[in-house]
Coordinates of C-alpha atoms in Angstrom, one line a residue:
Chain E
X25 CA -23.9 4.5 18.0
X26 CA -24.8 1.3 16.2
X27 CA -25.1 -1.4 18.8
X28 CA -22.3 -3.6 17.4
X29 CA -19.9 -0.6 17.0
X30 CA -19.2 -0.7 20.7
X31 CA -17.7 -4.2 20.5
X32 CA -14.1 -3.1 19.6
X33 CA -14.1 -0.5 22.4
X34 CA -15.3 -3.0 24.9
X35 CA -12.7 -5.6 23.9
X36 CA -9.8 -3.1 23.7
X37 CA -10.6 -1.9 27.2
X38 CA -10.5 -5.5 28.5
X39 CA -7.3 -6.3 26.6
X40 CA -5.5 -3.3 28.0
X41 CA -6.8 -3.9 31.5
X42 CA -6.2 -7.7 31.7
X43 CA -3.6 -8.4 29.0
X44 CA 0.0 -9.1 29.8
X45 CA 1.3 -5.8 31.2
X46 CA 4.9 -6.6 30.3
X47 CA 4.0 -7.3 26.7
X48 CA 1.9 -4.1 26.6
X49 CA 4.8 -2.1 28.1
X50 CA 7.3 -3.6 25.6
X51 CA 5.2 -2.8 22.6
X52 CA 4.6 0.7 23.8
X53 CA 8.3 1.1 24.6
X54 CA 9.2 -0.1 21.1
X55 CA 6.7 2.4 19.6
X56 CA 8.4 5.1 21.8
X57 CA 11.8 4.1 20.7
X58 CA 10.7 4.2 17.0
X59 CA 9.3 7.6 17.6
X60 CA 12.4 8.9 19.3
X61 CA 14.5 7.4 16.5
X62 CA 12.5 9.4 14.0
X63 CA 12.5 12.6 16.0
X64 CA 16.1 12.5 17.2
X65 CA 17.9 12.6 13.9
X66 CA 15.6 15.4 12.6
X67 CA 16.0 17.4 15.8
X68 CA 19.7 17.0 15.8
X69 CA 20.0 18.3 12.2
X70 CA 17.4 21.0 13.2
X71 CA 19.7 21.9 16.1
X72 CA 22.8 22.1 13.9
X73 CA 21.0 24.3 11.4
X74 CA 19.4 26.4 14.1
X75 CA 22.8 26.8 15.8
X76 CA 24.5 27.6 12.5
X77 CA 22.0 30.3 11.7
X78 CA 22.2 31.7 15.3
X79 CA 26.0 31.8 15.1
X80 CA 25.9 33.6 11.7
X81 CA 23.4 36.2 13.0
X82 CA 24.8 36.6 16.5
X83 CA 28.5 36.6 15.8
X84 CA 28.9 37.6 12.1
X85 CA 26.3 39.3 10.0
X86 CA 23.4 40.4 12.3
X87 CA 20.1 39.8 10.6
X88 CA 20.8 42.3 7.8
X89 CA 24.1 43.5 6.3
X90 CA 24.2 46.8 4.4
X91 CA 27.1 46.9 1.9
X92 CA 28.4 49.7 -0.3
X93 CA 26.7 50.5 -3.6
X94 CA 28.2 48.9 -6.7
X95 CA 31.5 50.5 -7.6
X96 CA 32.0 52.0 -4.1
X97 CA 34.4 50.6 -1.4
X98 CA 32.5 52.4 1.4
X99 CA 29.1 53.4 2.6
X100 CA 29.6 57.2 2.6
X101 CA 27.8 59.8 4.7
X102 CA 27.6 57.2 7.5
X103 CA 26.2 59.5 10.2
X104 CA 23.1 60.6 8.4
X105 CA 22.5 57.0 7.3
X106 CA 22.8 55.7 10.8
X107 CA 20.3 58.4 11.9
X108 CA 17.8 57.2 9.3
X109 CA 18.3 53.6 10.4
X110 CA 17.7 54.6 14.0
X111 CA 14.2 55.8 13.0
X112 CA 13.1 52.4 11.9
X113 CA 11.4 50.6 14.8
X114 CA 12.1 47.2 13.3
X115 CA 15.8 47.8 13.8
X116 CA 16.7 46.6 17.3
X117 CA 20.4 47.5 17.1
X118 CA 23.0 48.5 14.5
X119 CA 26.8 48.5 14.2
X120 CA 28.9 50.1 11.5
X121 CA 32.1 48.2 10.7
X122 CA 35.2 49.2 8.8
X123 CA 37.2 46.4 7.3
X124 CA 40.8 47.2 7.4
X125 CA 43.2 45.6 4.8
X126 CA 46.0 45.1 7.3
X127 CA 48.3 42.4 8.5
X128 CA 49.1 41.3 12.0
X129 CA 52.5 40.3 13.3
X130 CA 53.5 38.6 16.5
X131 CA 56.0 36.0 17.6
X132 CA 57.6 36.4 14.2
X133 CA 54.5 35.3 12.5
X134 CA 52.9 37.6 10.1
X135 CA 49.5 37.0 8.4
X136 CA 46.5 38.8 7.1
X137 CA 43.2 38.3 8.9
X138 CA 40.0 40.2 8.7
X139 CA 40.4 43.2 11.0
X140 CA 37.3 45.1 11.8
X141 CA 37.0 48.6 13.2
X142 CA 34.0 48.9 15.5
X143 CA 32.2 51.0 18.0
X144 CA 32.5 48.5 20.9
X145 CA 29.2 49.5 22.5
X146 CA 27.2 49.3 19.2
X147 CA 28.8 46.0 18.5
X148 CA 28.0 44.7 22.0
X149 CA 24.3 45.4 21.3
X150 CA 24.4 43.6 18.1
X151 CA 26.7 40.6 18.3
X152 CA 27.5 38.4 21.3
X153 CA 31.2 38.4 20.9
X154 CA 31.6 40.4 24.1
X155 CA 30.1 37.4 25.9
X156 CA 32.5 35.0 24.2
X157 CA 35.7 36.3 25.7
X158 CA 37.6 33.3 27.0
X159 CA 40.7 35.2 28.2
X160 CA 41.1 38.9 29.1
X161 CA 38.4 41.5 28.4
X162 CA 36.2 43.0 25.6
X163 CA 37.1 46.3 24.0
X164 CA 36.2 49.6 25.8
X165 CA 35.1 52.7 23.8
X166 CA 38.3 54.6 24.6
X167 CA 40.8 51.8 23.9
X168 CA 43.4 53.0 21.4
X169 CA 46.1 50.5 21.6
X170 CA 44.2 47.4 22.4
X171 CA 43.0 44.6 20.1
X172 CA 40.8 41.6 20.7
X173 CA 41.5 38.5 18.5
X174 CA 39.6 35.4 17.8
X175 CA 40.8 32.0 19.1
X176 CA 41.8 30.9 15.6
X177 CA 44.2 33.9 15.4
X178 CA 45.6 33.3 18.9
X179 CA 46.1 29.6 18.2
X180 CA 47.3 27.1 20.7
X181 CA 47.0 23.4 21.4
X182 CA 43.7 22.0 20.2
X183 CA 42.9 25.0 18.1
X184 CA 41.6 24.0 14.7
X185 CA 43.6 26.5 12.6
X186 CA 46.7 26.5 14.9
X187 CA 49.1 26.0 12.0
X188 CA 47.9 29.3 10.5
X189 CA 47.8 31.2 13.8
X190 CA 50.1 32.9 16.3
X191 CA 50.3 29.4 17.9
X192 CA 49.5 30.3 21.4
X193 CA 49.2 34.1 21.7
X194 CA 48.1 35.3 25.1
X195 CA 46.4 38.3 26.6
X196 CA 49.0 41.0 27.0
X197 CA 51.0 39.9 24.0
X198 CA 52.1 42.6 21.6
X199 CA 50.7 42.5 18.0
X200 CA 51.8 44.8 15.3
X201 CA 49.3 45.9 12.7
X202 CA 50.7 47.1 9.4
X203 CA 48.3 49.1 7.3
X204 CA 48.6 51.6 4.4
X205 CA 52.4 52.1 4.9
X206 CA 52.1 52.6 8.7
X207 CA 52.2 50.2 11.5
X208 CA 51.2 50.3 15.2
X209 CA 51.8 47.9 18.1
X210 CA 48.6 46.7 19.9
X211 CA 48.3 44.8 23.1
X212 CA 46.0 41.8 23.0
X213 CA 43.2 42.8 25.4
X214 CA 41.1 39.7 25.0
X215 CA 40.7 36.5 23.1
X216 CA 37.2 35.4 22.1
X217 CA 35.9 32.0 21.1
X218 CA 32.5 32.0 19.5
X219 CA 33.0 28.5 18.1
X220 CA 32.1 29.9 14.6
X221 CA 35.2 29.5 12.6
X222 CA 34.8 32.6 10.4
X223 CA 34.2 34.8 13.4
X224 CA 37.0 33.4 15.4
X225 CA 39.4 34.3 12.5
X226 CA 38.6 38.0 13.0
X227 CA 40.2 40.7 15.1
X228 CA 38.6 43.9 16.4
X229 CA 39.9 47.3 17.2
X230 CA 38.1 50.5 18.2
X231 CA 37.1 53.5 15.9
X232 CA 39.2 55.7 18.1
X233 CA 42.2 53.5 17.6
X234 CA 42.0 53.6 13.8
X235 CA 41.5 57.4 13.8
X236 CA 44.7 57.7 15.8
X237 CA 46.5 55.5 13.4
X238 CA 45.3 56.9 10.1
X239 CA 43.2 60.1 10.9
X240 CA 42.1 60.6 7.3
X241 CA 41.1 57.1 6.6
X242 CA 38.1 56.9 9.0
X243 CA 36.0 59.8 7.9
X244 CA 32.3 59.3 8.3
X245 CA 32.2 56.0 6.3
X246 CA 31.9 52.3 6.9
X247 CA 32.6 49.1 5.0
X248 CA 29.3 47.6 6.2
X249 CA 26.5 48.2 8.6
X250 CA 25.0 45.2 10.3
X251 CA 21.5 45.4 11.8
X252 CA 19.6 43.4 14.4
X253 CA 15.9 42.7 13.7
X254 CA 13.4 40.2 15.0
X255 CA 14.0 37.0 13.1
X256 CA 11.7 36.8 10.1
X257 CA 11.5 40.6 9.9
X258 CA 14.4 41.0 7.6
X259 CA 12.6 41.6 4.3
X260 CA 10.2 44.1 5.8
X261 CA 13.1 46.0 7.3
X262 CA 14.9 46.1 4.0
X263 CA 11.8 47.6 2.4
X264 CA 11.7 50.2 5.1
X265 CA 15.4 51.0 4.6
X266 CA 14.8 51.5 0.9
X267 CA 11.8 53.7 1.7
X268 CA 14.0 55.8 3.9
X269 CA 16.1 56.6 0.8
X270 CA 19.1 54.2 1.5
X271 CA 20.3 53.0 -1.8
X272 CA 23.1 50.6 -0.7
X273 CA 23.1 46.9 -1.2
X274 CA 21.0 45.0 1.4
X275 CA 21.6 41.4 2.3
X276 CA 19.8 39.2 4.8
X277 CA 21.9 36.9 6.9
X278 CA 20.9 34.0 4.6
X279 CA 22.3 35.9 1.6
X280 CA 25.6 36.5 3.4
X281 CA 25.8 32.9 4.8
X282 CA 27.1 31.6 1.5
X283 CA 29.0 28.4 2.3
X284 CA 27.0 27.9 5.4
X285 CA 23.8 28.0 3.5
X286 CA 25.1 25.2 1.2
X287 CA 26.1 23.3 4.3
X288 CA 22.7 23.7 5.9
X289 CA 21.0 22.7 2.6
X290 CA 23.2 19.5 2.6
X291 CA 22.1 18.9 6.2
X292 CA 18.5 19.1 5.0
X293 CA 19.2 16.5 2.3
X294 CA 20.9 14.2 4.7
X295 CA 18.1 14.7 7.2
X296 CA 15.5 13.6 4.6
X297 CA 17.6 10.6 3.6
X298 CA 18.1 9.5 7.3
X299 CA 14.5 10.2 8.1
X300 CA 13.4 8.0 5.2
X301 CA 15.6 5.2 6.5
X302 CA 14.3 5.8 10.0
X303 CA 10.7 5.6 8.8
X304 CA 11.5 2.3 7.0
X305 CA 13.2 0.8 10.1
X306 CA 10.4 2.0 12.3
X307 CA 7.8 0.6 9.9
X308 CA 9.4 -2.8 9.7
X309 CA 10.0 -3.0 13.4
X310 CA 6.5 -2.0 14.3
X311 CA 5.0 -4.2 11.7
X312 CA 6.9 -7.3 12.9
X313 CA 6.0 -6.7 16.5
X314 CA 2.3 -6.0 15.9
X315 CA 2.1 -8.8 13.3
X316 CA 3.5 -11.3 15.9
X317 CA 1.1 -9.9 18.5
X318 CA -1.9 -10.4 16.3
X319 CA -0.8 -13.8 14.9
X320 CA -0.5 -14.9 18.5
X321 CA -4.2 -13.9 18.9
X322 CA -5.3 -15.8 15.8
X323 CA -7.3 -18.3 17.9
X324 CA -9.1 -15.5 19.7
X325 CA -9.9 -13.9 16.4
X326 CA -11.3 -17.3 15.3
X327 CA -13.5 -17.5 18.4
X328 CA -14.8 -14.0 17.8
X329 CA -15.7 -15.0 14.2
X330 CA -17.3 -18.2 15.4
X331 CA -19.6 -16.5 17.8
X332 CA -20.8 -14.1 15.1
X333 CA -18.7 -11.0 15.5
X334 CA -18.5 -9.4 12.1
X335 CA -15.0 -9.3 10.4
X336 CA -15.0 -5.5 10.1
X337 CA -15.4 -5.2 13.8
X338 CA -12.5 -7.6 14.4
X339 CA -10.4 -5.5 12.0
X340 CA -11.5 -2.3 13.7
X341 CA -10.6 -3.9 17.1
X342 CA -7.0 -4.6 16.0
X343 CA -6.5 -1.3 14.2
X344 CA -7.8 0.6 17.2
X345 CA -5.5 -1.5 19.4
X346 CA -2.5 -0.5 17.4
X347 CA -3.6 3.1 17.4
X348 CA -3.7 2.9 21.2
X349 CA -0.3 1.3 21.2
X350 CA 1.1 4.0 18.9
X351 CA -0.5 6.9 20.7
X352 CA 0.9 5.7 24.1
X353 CA 4.2 5.1 22.3
X354 CA 4.3 8.6 21.0
X355 CA 3.3 10.0 24.4
X356 CA 6.0 8.0 26.1
X357 CA 8.5 8.9 23.4
X358 CA 7.5 12.5 23.7
X359 CA 8.1 12.4 27.5
X360 CA 11.5 10.8 27.1
X361 CA 12.5 13.2 24.3
X362 CA 11.2 16.4 25.7
X363 CA 11.6 15.5 29.4
X364 CA 15.0 13.8 29.3
X365 CA 16.9 14.1 26.0
X366 CA 16.2 17.8 25.2
X367 CA 17.1 19.0 28.7
X368 CA 20.2 16.7 28.7
X369 CA 21.5 18.0 25.4
X370 CA 20.7 21.6 26.4
X371 CA 23.0 21.0 29.4
X372 CA 25.6 19.0 27.5
X373 CA 25.2 20.1 23.8
X374 CA 27.0 18.4 20.9
X375 CA 30.2 20.4 20.5
X376 CA 30.9 21.0 16.8
X377 CA 33.5 23.2 15.2
X378 CA 30.9 25.7 14.2
X379 CA 29.2 25.8 17.6
X380 CA 27.2 23.9 20.2
X381 CA 24.2 22.1 18.8
X382 CA 21.1 21.2 20.9
X383 CA 18.0 19.3 19.8
X384 CA 15.5 21.5 17.9
X385 CA 12.3 20.3 16.2
X386 CA 9.4 22.3 15.0
X387 CA 5.8 21.3 15.5
X388 CA 5.2 20.5 11.8
X389 CA 8.0 17.9 11.8
X390 CA 6.7 16.5 15.1
X391 CA 3.2 16.1 13.7
X392 CA 4.5 14.4 10.6
X393 CA 6.5 11.9 12.6
X394 CA 3.6 11.3 15.0
X395 CA 1.4 10.6 12.0
X396 CA 4.0 8.3 10.4
X397 CA 4.2 6.2 13.5
X398 CA 0.4 6.0 13.8
X399 CA -0.2 5.2 10.1
X400 CA 2.5 2.5 10.1
X401 CA 1.0 1.0 13.2
X402 CA -2.5 1.0 11.6
X403 CA -1.2 -0.8 8.6
X404 CA 0.8 -3.2 10.8
X405 CA -2.5 -4.0 12.7
X406 CA -4.8 -4.1 9.7
X407 CA -2.8 -6.4 7.4
X408 CA -2.5 -9.4 9.8
X409 CA -6.1 -8.8 11.2
X410 CA -7.6 -8.8 7.6
X411 CA -5.5 -11.9 6.8
X412 CA -6.9 -13.7 9.8
X413 CA -10.5 -12.7 9.3
X414 CA -10.2 -13.9 5.7
X415 CA -8.6 -17.2 6.4
X416 CA -10.6 -20.4 7.0
X417 CA -12.5 -20.1 10.2
X418 CA -11.5 -23.5 11.5
X419 CA -7.8 -22.8 10.9
X420 CA -8.2 -19.5 12.8
X421 CA -9.9 -21.3 15.7
X422 CA -7.3 -24.0 15.8
X423 CA -4.6 -21.2 15.7
X424 CA -2.9 -22.5 12.6
Chain Q
X18 CA -49.1 -32.9 13.4
X19 CA -45.8 -32.9 11.4
X20 CA -42.7 -31.5 13.1
X21 CA -41.3 -28.2 12.0
X22 CA -38.1 -28.6 10.1
X23 CA -35.3 -26.2 11.3
X24 CA -32.4 -27.3 9.2
X25 CA -32.3 -29.5 6.1
X26 CA -29.0 -31.2 5.2
X27 CA -29.0 -32.6 1.6
X28 CA -26.2 -34.7 0.2
X29 CA -23.5 -32.9 2.0
X30 CA -19.9 -33.9 1.1
X31 CA -16.6 -32.8 2.5
X32 CA -13.1 -33.8 1.6
X33 CA -10.0 -32.7 3.5
X34 CA -6.6 -32.7 2.1
X35 CA -3.8 -33.6 4.5
X36 CA -0.7 -33.2 2.4
X37 CA -1.1 -35.4 -0.7
X38 CA -3.8 -37.5 1.0
X39 CA -7.4 -36.6 0.4
X40 CA -9.7 -37.7 3.3
X41 CA -13.4 -38.0 2.3
X42 CA -15.0 -37.0 5.6
X43 CA -18.6 -36.8 4.5
X44 CA -20.1 -38.8 1.6
X45 CA -23.5 -37.3 0.8
X46 CA -25.1 -37.0 4.2
X47 CA -28.8 -36.1 4.2
X48 CA -31.1 -35.6 7.2
X49 CA -33.4 -33.0 8.8
X50 CA -33.3 -31.4 12.2
X51 CA -36.7 -30.7 13.7
X52 CA -37.8 -28.1 16.2
X53 CA -37.4 -29.5 19.7
X54 CA -35.0 -32.3 18.7
X55 CA -32.3 -33.5 21.1
X56 CA -30.3 -35.1 18.3
X57 CA -27.1 -36.9 19.2
X58 CA -24.6 -37.8 16.5
X59 CA -22.4 -40.8 17.4
X60 CA -19.7 -42.6 15.6
X61 CA -16.1 -43.8 15.9
X62 CA -13.1 -41.4 15.6
X63 CA -12.8 -40.3 12.0
X64 CA -16.4 -41.1 11.2
X65 CA -17.1 -37.5 10.2
X66 CA -19.4 -36.5 13.1
X67 CA -17.4 -33.4 14.1
X68 CA -17.0 -32.5 10.4
X69 CA -20.7 -32.7 10.0
X70 CA -21.4 -30.6 13.0
X71 CA -19.0 -27.8 11.7
X72 CA -20.9 -27.7 8.4
X73 CA -24.2 -27.3 10.2
X74 CA -22.7 -24.7 12.6
X75 CA -21.4 -22.8 9.6
X76 CA -17.8 -23.0 10.8
X77 CA -16.9 -24.8 7.6
X78 CA -18.3 -25.0 4.0
X79 CA -19.2 -28.3 2.4
X80 CA -17.7 -29.2 -1.0
X81 CA -21.1 -30.2 -2.3
X82 CA -24.7 -30.5 -1.1
X83 CA -27.0 -28.1 0.6
X84 CA -27.7 -26.9 4.1
X85 CA -31.0 -25.1 4.3
X86 CA -31.9 -22.9 7.2
X87 CA -35.1 -20.9 7.0
X88 CA -35.5 -21.9 3.3
X89 CA -32.1 -20.4 2.5
X90 CA -29.2 -22.5 1.3
X91 CA -26.4 -21.3 3.5
X92 CA -23.6 -23.0 1.7
X93 CA -23.1 -20.3 -0.9
X94 CA -23.7 -17.2 1.2
X95 CA -21.1 -14.5 2.1
X96 CA -19.0 -14.5 5.2
X97 CA -21.0 -11.5 6.5
X98 CA -24.3 -13.4 6.2
X99 CA -22.7 -16.5 7.8
X100 CA -21.6 -14.4 10.7
X101 CA -25.2 -13.1 11.0
X102 CA -26.6 -16.6 11.1
X103 CA -24.0 -17.8 13.6
X104 CA -24.8 -14.8 15.8
X105 CA -28.6 -15.1 15.8
X106 CA -29.7 -18.6 14.9
X107 CA -26.9 -20.9 16.1
X108 CA -25.3 -21.3 19.4
X109 CA -22.1 -23.4 19.2
X110 CA -20.5 -25.1 22.1
X111 CA -16.9 -26.2 21.5
X112 CA -15.2 -29.2 23.0
X113 CA -12.4 -26.9 24.3
X114 CA -14.8 -24.2 25.4
X115 CA -13.3 -21.5 23.1
X116 CA -13.6 -18.7 25.6
X117 CA -12.0 -15.3 25.3
X118 CA -9.1 -15.4 27.7
X119 CA -9.2 -11.7 28.7
X120 CA -12.9 -11.6 29.4
X121 CA -14.6 -12.7 32.6
X122 CA -17.3 -15.4 32.5
X123 CA -20.1 -12.8 32.4
X124 CA -18.3 -10.8 29.7
X125 CA -17.8 -13.9 27.6
X126 CA -21.5 -14.6 27.8
X127 CA -22.6 -11.0 27.1
X128 CA -20.3 -10.5 24.1
X129 CA -22.5 -12.0 21.4
X130 CA -25.6 -10.2 22.9
X131 CA -23.7 -6.9 22.7
X132 CA -23.9 -7.2 18.9
X133 CA -27.7 -6.9 19.1
X134 CA -28.5 -5.2 22.4
X135 CA -27.4 -2.3 24.6
X136 CA -24.6 -3.2 26.9
X137 CA -26.8 -3.0 30.0
X138 CA -29.4 -5.3 28.5
X139 CA -26.7 -7.7 27.3
X140 CA -25.3 -7.8 30.8
X141 CA -28.8 -8.5 32.3
X142 CA -29.3 -11.4 29.8
X143 CA -25.8 -12.8 30.6
X144 CA -26.4 -12.5 34.3
X145 CA -29.6 -14.5 34.0
X146 CA -27.9 -17.2 32.0
X147 CA -24.9 -17.4 34.3
X148 CA -27.3 -18.0 37.1
X149 CA -29.1 -20.6 35.1
X150 CA -25.9 -22.6 34.6
X151 CA -25.1 -22.3 38.3
X152 CA -22.1 -19.9 38.1
X153 CA -23.5 -16.8 39.8
X154 CA -20.6 -16.7 42.2
X155 CA -18.0 -17.2 39.5
X156 CA -19.3 -14.6 37.0
X157 CA -16.4 -12.2 37.4
X158 CA -13.7 -14.9 37.1
X159 CA -11.5 -15.1 34.1
X160 CA -11.5 -18.5 32.2
X161 CA -8.2 -19.5 33.7
X162 CA -9.7 -19.1 37.1
X163 CA -12.5 -21.6 36.3
X164 CA -12.5 -25.4 36.2
X165 CA -13.2 -27.2 32.9
X166 CA -16.8 -27.9 33.8
X167 CA -17.3 -24.2 34.8
X168 CA -15.8 -23.1 31.5
X169 CA -18.0 -25.4 29.6
X170 CA -21.0 -24.0 31.4
X171 CA -19.9 -20.5 30.5
X172 CA -19.6 -21.6 26.9
X173 CA -23.2 -23.0 27.0
X174 CA -24.5 -19.8 28.5
X175 CA -22.7 -17.9 25.7
X176 CA -24.3 -20.1 23.1
X177 CA -27.8 -19.4 24.6
X178 CA -27.5 -15.7 25.0
X179 CA -29.0 -14.6 21.7
X180 CA -31.8 -17.2 22.1
X181 CA -30.7 -19.2 19.0
X182 CA -33.0 -21.6 17.2
X183 CA -30.5 -24.4 17.6
X184 CA -27.6 -25.2 20.0
X185 CA -24.8 -27.3 18.5
X186 CA -22.4 -29.0 20.9
X187 CA -19.2 -30.7 19.8
X188 CA -18.3 -33.3 22.4
X189 CA -19.0 -30.8 25.2
X190 CA -18.1 -33.3 27.9
X191 CA -15.0 -34.8 26.4
X192 CA -12.6 -32.8 28.6
X193 CA -14.6 -33.0 31.8
X194 CA -14.6 -35.3 34.8
X195 CA -17.7 -37.4 35.3
X196 CA -19.4 -35.1 37.8
X197 CA -18.9 -32.0 35.6
X198 CA -20.0 -34.0 32.5
X199 CA -23.2 -35.0 34.2
X200 CA -23.9 -31.4 35.2
X201 CA -23.4 -30.2 31.6
X202 CA -25.6 -32.9 30.2
X203 CA -28.2 -32.1 32.7
X204 CA -28.1 -28.5 31.5
X205 CA -28.6 -29.6 27.9
X206 CA -31.5 -31.9 29.0
X207 CA -33.2 -29.0 30.8
X208 CA -32.7 -26.7 27.8
X209 CA -34.3 -29.3 25.6
X210 CA -37.2 -29.6 27.9
X211 CA -37.6 -25.8 27.7
X212 CA -38.0 -26.2 23.9
X213 CA -34.4 -25.6 22.7
X214 CA -33.3 -27.7 19.8
X215 CA -30.0 -29.4 20.5
X216 CA -27.6 -31.2 18.2
X217 CA -24.7 -32.9 20.0
X218 CA -21.8 -35.1 19.1
X219 CA -20.7 -37.4 21.8
X220 CA -18.7 -40.6 22.5
X221 CA -20.4 -41.3 25.8
X222 CA -23.1 -44.0 25.7
X223 CA -24.7 -42.5 28.9
X224 CA -25.3 -39.3 27.1
X225 CA -27.0 -41.1 24.2
X226 CA -29.9 -41.9 26.6
X227 CA -30.7 -38.2 26.7
X228 CA -31.4 -38.0 23.0
X229 CA -34.7 -37.9 21.3
X230 CA -32.9 -39.0 18.1
X231 CA -29.6 -40.6 17.4
X232 CA -27.7 -40.6 14.1
X233 CA -24.8 -42.9 13.8
X234 CA -22.1 -42.1 11.3
X235 CA -19.6 -44.4 9.9
X236 CA -17.0 -43.5 7.3
X237 CA -18.8 -40.3 6.4
X238 CA -22.2 -41.8 5.9
X239 CA -25.3 -42.2 8.0
X240 CA -25.4 -45.9 9.2
X241 CA -28.5 -45.7 11.3
X242 CA -31.1 -43.3 12.6

C-alpha cells in the first residue's frame, strides 16, 4: 500500500472512535431509516403480489389448469387422463372439477354462483380450502346432501358482498340447488373464508352428490383439472403433459389469473413510482445530513490541507466515512427490518380483501436498494468534500 | 562565505476584497530568507505581516510577484505541488494551533509523517518530538485536554516532524500566558540553534531579541531590516 493511502483509514478509525457518538448514531439511524423506507414499500407490494399469487394457486387454479379442447364443454375420458397425469413426477397433486350451471336458493334469495363438483380428498391435496373453514366442516367423500359455501355466498355483517349473498346463512341451513330441470335440498356443512374474493364466491359439493342428482351428467368427464406442481415447474409440466398425449388446453396459474395479473402489474408500476420517490427522498435527506456534517468539518479539512495532506486523500476520507455510515445504516436497517418488522407483520399481517399480506422482498431488490443508499451516500460525501478541498485554503482553515 | 538562500520573495503583492473595499495588504515586498535565519517579522495590526507569512507558507497565493523555493517559482504551481511543498519543506505553526480535534497529541504530530513513512516509523519520529517539546506525559491526550501552551508545543512538534527546511510561525505566543509563551519561544530558539530556519511573526518586543534578523512592515511594505 502506498504510504499515504493509509491516511484516510487512520483518520476514519479515529473519527469513529472519538467523534460524537450521538451524532454518529443519529447519522447511522437516519441511513437505516432511509434504507427501511426504500425496502418497506417494495416489500409490502412484494408481499401483496406474493399473497395474491399464493391465493390464486392455493385456493383457485392450482399451478396448472387443464381446460377442455376448443369446441368441447368437457374433458372427456377423464379416468385415463388422470392416470396419465399421475405418471408425471412433476405433478404433486391433481383434482378434477365439474362446473355446474346451477342456482342456489335459501332464505327466499335465489342466485347463481359457481358451483363445483369435486372429489374432496383430491381437492384437499391441491387447494387449502379445507383449512379455511370458519364454521362447520369440510366435505367428506360420502357426503351426498351436504354443501360447503364461501363466506361471500353465506353473507352476514361485515361481508364484502353481503348485498348479493344469503345475508347471514349458517351451518345447518338448507339450500336448494336447481339444475337441469331438477332440484335438490342441501344442508350447509361448512362455510369457508379464504379471503380471496373469487374463491369465496364458490360452493362445493361431492361427485357422489352430483351422481345421485343427475346420474347421467357425471360420466367420466370434468370441466377442468387443476394440478399442483413446484412453483416455476409449470412450463416443464405442460410439456410433459403434451408428451403424454393430452391435447386439452393448458394454462398456468398466471394465464388464468386474468384480472389479478393486471392488478399485480399495476402494483409493480406503483411500486416503481413509490420506490423512485423513496430514492429521491432518501437521496436528499442523506445528502443534507452528510453535507452539514462535512461542512461542520470544513476547518478540519483546511488543517489537513495546510499540513500537506493531498486533496484526493481528504476526498477519499470523507467518501469512505459516508460508506461506513451507509454500511452501518444498511446493517442497522436490515436488523430492524428483518428482526422486527418482518416478524411483526408475519404475526399481524396487513388484512386486505384478497388475503393477508406480509413483507416479502427478494435478494435482487435488497441489493439494489443497498447499492442505492451507498451510492447516494458516496455522492453526498464526495460533493461537499471536493468543494471544500477546492475552496481557498485560508477560507477552509477559518471555517468560512 | 555567502549565506545559502532558502526562499526568495520578489515584489509580492496581495490585495484583499472585503465587500466593495479593496485592501492592499502587500505592496511589492521583496527579501530573502537564508539558511539558519531566525527571522522575525514585526509590525502593527494590519501592516500585512500575517498576509506575508501566509504567502511564504503557501497557504495563500499572491496577486503578483514571485516566491522562489529551490529555484522554483511556487506562485503558479498546482494545488498538488503546493501540498507536496507544505508537507516536505515547510512547517507551519498557527496562532490558534490548528490541531485535529479527534487526534491525540502524538497522532497530530505523526499525521504529516505518515504521508511519507510507515506508521510505526512516523510514531517513533512523533514520540521523539513530543519528548523534545516536553509533552511525553501528555502524548495521548486530545487537544481539548491540553492547555494552550501544550497545544502550541504539539503544533510545533507537528511542524517539525518531516524535518522541513523552514518553520513558519504566525504569532505562536499570542494566545498563551507569559510562562507558556517563554517556553514556546525557548523551543524556537533551541531549534534555531540546532540549525532550523525560523520565520516568525510576533507582537512581543521580548521575542524580537531572539531574532537574528528583524523585518518591520508598515502598510504592506518593508520599512526596515
